[in-house]
Amino acid sequence: MRSQNFVDNKPLIYLVSTPIGNLSEFSPRAIEVISDCDLIACEDTRNTAKLLSFFNISKPLVSLREHNEVSESLNIIEQINSRGIKVVYVSDAGYPCISDPGAKLVELALQNGINVSTVSGPNAALNALVASGLPCDHFYFHGFLDPKNKVQKDELRKLSTKEETLIFYEAPHRIMDALENMYEILGDRKACLARELTKKFEEFIRLPLSEMVQLDPNTLKGEMVVIVEGKTKEDNPTLTDEEIIKMVNDVIATGVSTKDAIKKVSELTKINKNQIWIILDINYLLLTKM
């Protein structure tokens, strides 16, 4: 399907990015589009009302969030089709759909012949990435890790082989657990923790994960973005999986446990212990399926 938003004679929903901290980042175009709409669908009407009040804008608001996204999206689409109203969707901060509701509204709108456009603005992930000092040419946005410790570690294991710079969101009450799991699973990689972006107390903490886990959690307030270096060539030695497995088996043959053998091989090869575990686990699964 091809669509030209400003030529097609079709209704149009705008997704508008809102400030992540500094209200001056709300663009003139965003204000113009919102001022011209008939209805604003938003993640939280209270937060959006405060934003609109600052810019002396008054519009009808309707809450569209995770728990009612499908039903309210269908309601909005029905109003657009029956009354021809102009609709804007905003989340509480940054872009809709990026670790926020909005994706279902977009999907259903397109299915019903309604075009979708965006108004550019702030994004915490990109703000943090470009100022992190880590490579920006290739990156992987993961967003929030699962709060359950075991599931979170499994997520990180799957991400451990990615060479792209990794981007995570995290809340203050979970940040230390997440950093410790990153250090345990990903190894001692370069990292950057960005918090309070665009606000008065904006801070970038650029440290390897081994030092990041020693931060005082009482100093880490506000929503955070964690940028972590991808797997580097140093993490990816010339040794094949078969060679690594043979080394582990050779050490085990001397009478030590698998855990101690992996520790020894890690020290010899400079390969992260968790990466060796992953290699062993993968090859064990392959053997059991043969």
Tab-separated table of C-alpha atoms in Angstrom:
chain	number	residue	atom	x	y	z
A	1	MET	CA	0.000	0.000	0.000
A	2	ARG	CA	1.313	3.426	-0.957
A	3	SER	CA	0.030	6.615	0.646
A	4	GLN	CA	0.853	10.303	0.283
A	5	ASN	CA	-0.370	11.847	3.491
A	6	PHE	CA	-0.708	15.407	2.234
A	7	VAL	CA	-2.008	14.623	-1.258
A	8	ASP	CA	-4.357	11.686	-0.675
A	9	ASN	CA	-7.927	12.695	0.061
A	10	LYS	CA	-7.972	10.553	3.200
A	11	PRO	CA	-8.377	11.270	6.920
A	12	LEU	CA	-5.100	11.533	8.803
A	13	ILE	CA	-3.978	10.748	12.356
A	14	TYR	CA	-0.890	12.532	13.630
A	15	LEU	CA	1.515	10.943	16.107
A	16	VAL	CA	3.162	13.852	17.918
A	17	SER	CA	6.344	13.548	19.940
A	18	THR	CA	6.170	15.428	23.251
A	19	PRO	CA	8.951	16.828	25.478
A	20	ILE	CA	10.867	14.331	27.623
A	21	GLY	CA	11.763	17.042	30.102
A	22	ASN	CA	12.430	20.479	28.675
A	23	LEU	CA	9.163	21.999	27.451
A	24	SER	CA	11.052	24.268	25.039
A	25	GLU	CA	11.601	21.215	22.869
A	26	PHE	CA	7.920	21.219	21.878
A	27	SER	CA	8.213	22.412	18.292
A	28	PRO	CA	6.142	25.133	16.614
A	29	ARG	CA	4.858	22.498	14.168
A	30	ALA	CA	3.730	20.260	17.029
A	31	ILE	CA	1.846	23.185	18.566
A	32	GLU	CA	0.303	24.043	15.179
A	33	VAL	CA	-0.879	20.471	14.501
A	34	ILE	CA	-2.319	20.074	17.993
A	35	SER	CA	-4.039	23.473	17.838
A	36	ASP	CA	-5.704	22.466	14.570
A	37	CYS	CA	-7.015	19.072	15.719
A	38	ASP	CA	-10.479	18.208	17.072
A	39	LEU	CA	-9.465	15.484	19.520
A	40	ILE	CA	-6.284	14.483	21.336
A	41	ALA	CA	-5.898	10.840	22.296
A	42	CYS	CA	-3.229	10.459	24.919
A	43	GLU	CA	-1.600	8.040	27.310
A	44	ASP	CA	-2.586	9.999	30.432
A	45	THR	CA	-5.068	12.874	30.234
A	46	ARG	CA	-3.663	14.499	33.380
A	47	ASN	CA	-0.131	14.749	31.988
A	48	THR	CA	-1.313	15.923	28.588
A	49	ALA	CA	-3.623	18.527	30.159
A	50	LYS	CA	-0.628	20.026	31.984
A	51	LEU	CA	1.359	20.178	28.747
A	52	LEU	CA	-1.470	21.821	26.829
A	53	SER	CA	-2.091	24.302	29.631
A	54	PHE	CA	1.533	25.464	29.448
A	55	PHE	CA	0.996	26.339	25.781
A	56	ASN	CA	-2.521	27.759	26.334
A	57	ILE	CA	-4.159	25.033	24.264
A	58	SER	CA	-7.548	23.601	25.139
A	59	LYS	CA	-8.770	20.457	23.367
A	60	PRO	CA	-10.977	17.470	24.188
A	61	LEU	CA	-8.873	14.612	25.565
A	62	VAL	CA	-9.451	10.879	25.594
A	63	SER	CA	-7.251	8.310	27.329
A	64	LEU	CA	-5.774	5.628	25.066
A	65	ARG	CA	-3.352	3.439	26.994
A	66	GLU	CA	-2.309	-0.170	27.263
A	67	HIS	CA	-5.440	-1.482	29.004
A	68	ASN	CA	-7.933	0.046	26.518
A	69	GLU	CA	-5.818	0.528	23.404
A	70	VAL	CA	-7.856	-1.688	21.091
A	71	SER	CA	-11.335	-0.579	22.158
A	72	GLU	CA	-10.480	3.124	22.238
A	73	SER	CA	-8.624	2.905	18.919
A	74	LEU	CA	-11.757	1.446	17.310
A	75	ASN	CA	-13.863	4.192	18.892
A	76	ILE	CA	-11.564	6.906	17.526
A	77	ILE	CA	-11.575	5.350	14.056
A	78	GLU	CA	-15.377	5.243	14.083
A	79	GLN	CA	-15.481	8.964	14.979
A	80	ILE	CA	-13.025	9.816	12.198
A	81	ASN	CA	-15.036	7.894	9.619
A	82	SER	CA	-18.452	9.155	10.757
A	83	ARG	CA	-17.665	12.762	11.695
A	84	GLY	CA	-14.422	13.509	9.839
A	85	ILE	CA	-12.663	14.727	12.972
A	86	LYS	CA	-8.920	15.486	13.064
A	87	VAL	CA	-7.097	13.375	15.661
A	88	VAL	CA	-3.671	13.621	17.290
A	89	TYR	CA	-2.126	10.948	19.489
A	90	VAL	CA	0.553	11.722	22.096
A	91	SER	CA	2.198	9.660	24.829
A	92	ASP	CA	3.386	11.125	28.123
A	93	ALA	CA	6.906	11.848	26.854
A	94	GLY	CA	8.768	11.297	23.601
A	95	TYR	CA	7.422	9.344	20.652
A	96	PRO	CA	4.245	7.278	20.784
A	97	CYS	CA	4.795	3.559	20.113
A	98	ILE	CA	8.396	3.598	21.449
A	99	SER	CA	7.950	1.619	24.681
A	100	ASP	CA	4.574	3.383	24.854
A	101	PRO	CA	1.047	2.756	23.513
A	102	GLY	CA	0.066	3.794	19.993
A	103	ALA	CA	1.107	0.882	17.775
A	104	LYS	CA	-2.361	-0.701	17.817
A	105	LEU	CA	-3.976	2.629	16.882
A	106	VAL	CA	-1.619	2.898	13.908
A	107	GLU	CA	-2.318	-0.678	12.807
A	108	LEU	CA	-6.092	-0.328	13.020
A	109	ALA	CA	-6.095	3.112	11.390
A	110	LEU	CA	-4.190	1.834	8.351
A	111	GLN	CA	-6.483	-1.183	8.105
A	112	ASN	CA	-9.424	1.229	7.951
A	113	GLY	CA	-8.040	3.487	5.236
A	114	ILE	CA	-6.821	6.238	7.573
A	115	ASN	CA	-3.341	7.621	6.913
A	116	VAL	CA	-0.808	8.147	9.692
A	117	SER	CA	1.890	10.818	9.920
A	118	THR	CA	4.312	12.032	12.575
A	119	VAL	CA	5.529	15.297	14.028
A	120	SER	CA	9.185	14.954	14.979
A	121	GLY	CA	10.479	15.686	18.444
A	122	PRO	CA	12.507	14.417	21.395
A	123	ASN	CA	13.362	10.764	21.927
A	124	ALA	CA	15.201	9.605	25.055
A	125	ALA	CA	16.897	6.664	23.349
A	126	LEU	CA	18.431	8.767	20.580
A	127	ASN	CA	19.322	11.637	22.918
A	128	ALA	CA	21.238	9.203	25.130
A	129	LEU	CA	22.842	7.295	22.262
A	130	VAL	CA	24.352	10.232	20.386
A	131	ALA	CA	25.875	11.687	23.566
A	132	SER	CA	27.023	8.355	25.019
A	133	GLY	CA	30.392	8.204	23.299
A	134	LEU	CA	29.557	4.709	22.031
A	135	PRO	CA	29.164	3.767	18.342
A	136	CYS	CA	25.984	5.162	16.757
A	137	ASP	CA	26.281	3.767	13.226
A	138	HIS	CA	24.504	0.527	14.153
A	139	PHE	CA	22.363	0.101	17.252
A	140	TYR	CA	19.631	-2.103	18.700
A	141	PHE	CA	16.816	-0.602	20.755
A	142	HIS	CA	15.479	-3.105	23.291
A	143	GLY	CA	13.556	-0.800	25.640
A	144	PHE	CA	12.561	-2.189	29.032
A	145	LEU	CA	13.946	-5.543	30.128
A	146	ASP	CA	11.541	-7.949	31.788
A	147	PRO	CA	11.382	-7.218	35.553
A	148	LYS	CA	11.581	-10.941	36.414
A	149	ASN	CA	15.218	-11.737	37.138
A	150	LYS	CA	15.409	-15.084	35.321
A	151	VAL	CA	13.572	-13.828	32.251
A	152	GLN	CA	15.743	-10.710	32.213
A	153	LYS	CA	18.919	-12.793	32.222
A	154	ASP	CA	17.573	-14.913	29.373
A	155	GLU	CA	16.867	-11.729	27.387
A	156	LEU	CA	20.412	-10.512	27.974
A	157	ARG	CA	21.901	-13.852	26.927
A	158	LYS	CA	20.080	-13.582	23.604
A	159	LEU	CA	21.425	-10.039	23.188
A	160	SER	CA	24.988	-10.934	24.204
A	161	THR	CA	26.087	-11.826	20.660
A	162	LYS	CA	24.795	-8.634	19.032
A	163	GLU	CA	27.547	-6.380	17.715
A	164	GLU	CA	25.266	-3.338	17.611
A	165	THR	CA	25.258	-0.841	20.474
A	166	LEU	CA	22.439	-1.848	22.855
A	167	ILE	CA	19.841	0.613	24.186
A	168	PHE	CA	17.706	-0.067	27.267
A	169	TYR	CA	15.155	1.878	29.300
A	170	GLU	CA	14.983	1.301	33.042
A	171	ALA	CA	13.203	2.598	36.126
A	172	PRO	CA	15.080	3.801	39.248
A	173	HIS	CA	13.874	0.996	41.534
A	174	ARG	CA	15.157	-1.668	39.099
A	175	ILE	CA	18.311	-0.030	37.772
A	176	MET	CA	20.898	-1.725	40.020
A	177	ASP	CA	19.502	-5.215	39.421
A	178	ALA	CA	19.534	-4.554	35.694
A	179	LEU	CA	23.113	-3.241	35.728
A	180	GLU	CA	24.299	-6.228	37.753
A	181	ASN	CA	22.652	-8.620	35.308
A	182	MET	CA	24.187	-6.772	32.362
A	183	TYR	CA	27.633	-7.072	33.941
A	184	GLU	CA	27.115	-10.748	34.725
A	185	ILE	CA	25.791	-11.706	31.287
A	186	LEU	CA	27.441	-9.234	28.907
A	187	GLY	CA	30.770	-8.886	30.694
A	188	ASP	CA	32.717	-5.741	31.428
A	189	ARG	CA	31.649	-3.632	28.475
A	190	LYS	CA	31.725	0.130	28.045
A	191	ALA	CA	28.428	1.702	29.046
A	192	CYS	CA	26.640	4.984	29.537
A	193	LEU	CA	23.762	5.684	31.901
A	194	ALA	CA	21.774	8.789	30.952
A	195	ARG	CA	19.183	10.178	33.340
A	196	GLU	CA	16.946	13.225	33.658
A	197	LEU	CA	17.520	13.987	29.980
A	198	THR	CA	16.963	17.632	28.957
A	199	LYS	CA	16.100	18.537	32.576
A	200	LYS	CA	18.057	20.668	35.056
A	201	PHE	CA	19.880	17.694	36.581
A	202	GLU	CA	20.637	15.889	33.312
A	203	GLU	CA	23.522	13.497	33.874
A	204	PHE	CA	25.601	11.139	31.762
A	205	ILE	CA	27.579	8.456	33.597
A	206	ARG	CA	30.138	6.907	31.251
A	207	LEU	CA	31.792	3.904	32.910
A	208	PRO	CA	32.497	0.239	32.218
A	209	LEU	CA	29.803	-2.029	33.645
A	210	SER	CA	32.206	-3.253	36.355
A	211	GLU	CA	32.259	0.278	37.776
A	212	MET	CA	28.648	1.062	36.940
A	213	VAL	CA	27.441	-1.656	39.345
A	214	GLN	CA	29.260	0.126	42.188
A	215	LEU	CA	27.242	3.345	41.856
A	216	ASP	CA	25.217	4.525	44.834
A	217	PRO	CA	21.603	3.715	43.928
A	218	ASN	CA	20.444	6.686	46.001
A	219	THR	CA	22.029	8.982	43.408
A	220	LEU	CA	20.122	7.440	40.513
A	221	LYS	CA	16.775	9.192	40.221
A	222	GLY	CA	14.386	9.678	37.323
A	223	GLU	CA	13.796	7.627	34.200
A	224	MET	CA	16.987	6.227	32.741
A	225	VAL	CA	18.485	5.099	29.463
A	226	VAL	CA	21.354	2.608	29.537
A	227	ILE	CA	23.607	2.369	26.484
A	228	VAL	CA	25.901	-0.671	26.350
A	229	GLU	CA	28.686	-1.469	23.929
A	230	GLY	CA	27.934	-4.286	21.508
A	231	LYS	CA	30.001	-7.436	21.228
A	232	THR	CA	33.462	-6.436	20.015
A	233	LYS	CA	36.161	-8.340	18.161
A	234	GLU	CA	37.946	-8.739	21.475
A	235	ASP	CA	34.823	-10.519	22.775
A	236	ASN	CA	34.801	-12.672	19.649
A	237	PRO	CA	38.150	-14.482	19.511
A	238	THR	CA	39.362	-16.611	16.631
A	239	LEU	CA	38.665	-19.757	18.645
A	240	THR	CA	35.765	-21.802	17.284
A	241	ASP	CA	32.991	-23.141	19.505
A	242	GLU	CA	34.441	-26.623	19.077
A	243	GLU	CA	37.872	-25.443	20.270
A	244	ILE	CA	36.345	-23.746	23.318
A	245	ILE	CA	34.328	-26.865	24.187
A	246	LYS	CA	37.457	-29.018	23.841
A	247	MET	CA	39.367	-26.699	26.183
A	248	VAL	CA	36.606	-26.945	28.780
A	249	ASN	CA	36.484	-30.739	28.482
A	250	ASP	CA	40.270	-30.978	28.773
A	251	VAL	CA	40.204	-28.983	32.007
A	252	ILE	CA	37.300	-31.065	33.361
A	253	ALA	CA	39.362	-34.177	32.634
A	254	THR	CA	41.892	-32.982	35.222
A	255	GLY	CA	39.268	-33.522	37.916
A	256	VAL	CA	37.674	-30.074	38.356
A	257	SER	CA	33.989	-29.143	38.111
A	258	THR	CA	32.419	-27.704	34.959
A	259	LYS	CA	32.038	-24.352	36.714
A	260	ASP	CA	35.727	-24.216	37.642
A	261	ALA	CA	36.739	-25.423	34.187
A	262	ILE	CA	34.786	-22.606	32.553
A	263	LYS	CA	36.381	-20.113	34.931
A	264	LYS	CA	39.828	-21.391	33.975
A	265	VAL	CA	39.110	-21.271	30.242
A	266	SER	CA	37.706	-17.767	30.645
A	267	GLU	CA	40.920	-16.627	32.310
A	268	LEU	CA	43.041	-18.218	29.568
A	269	THR	CA	41.041	-16.974	26.593
A	270	LYS	CA	39.628	-13.704	27.978
A	271	ILE	CA	36.183	-14.910	26.868
A	272	ASN	CA	33.369	-13.959	29.220
A	273	LYS	CA	32.288	-16.906	31.404
A	274	ASN	CA	28.656	-16.422	30.493
A	275	GLN	CA	29.518	-16.576	26.798
A	276	ILE	CA	31.237	-19.941	27.363
A	277	TRP	CA	28.132	-21.175	29.188
A	278	ILE	CA	26.027	-20.071	26.206
A	279	ILE	CA	28.309	-21.954	23.782
A	280	LEU	CA	28.072	-25.097	25.912
A	281	ASP	CA	24.291	-24.792	26.267
A	282	ILE	CA	23.736	-24.282	22.536
A	283	ASN	CA	25.909	-27.221	21.567
A	284	TYR	CA	24.274	-29.422	24.210
A	285	LEU	CA	20.850	-28.604	22.749
A	286	LEU	CA	22.073	-29.355	19.236
A	287	LEU	CA	23.464	-32.718	20.317
A	288	THR	CA	20.251	-33.689	22.137
A	289	LYS	CA	18.199	-32.945	18.994
A	290	MET	CA	20.395	-35.072	16.670
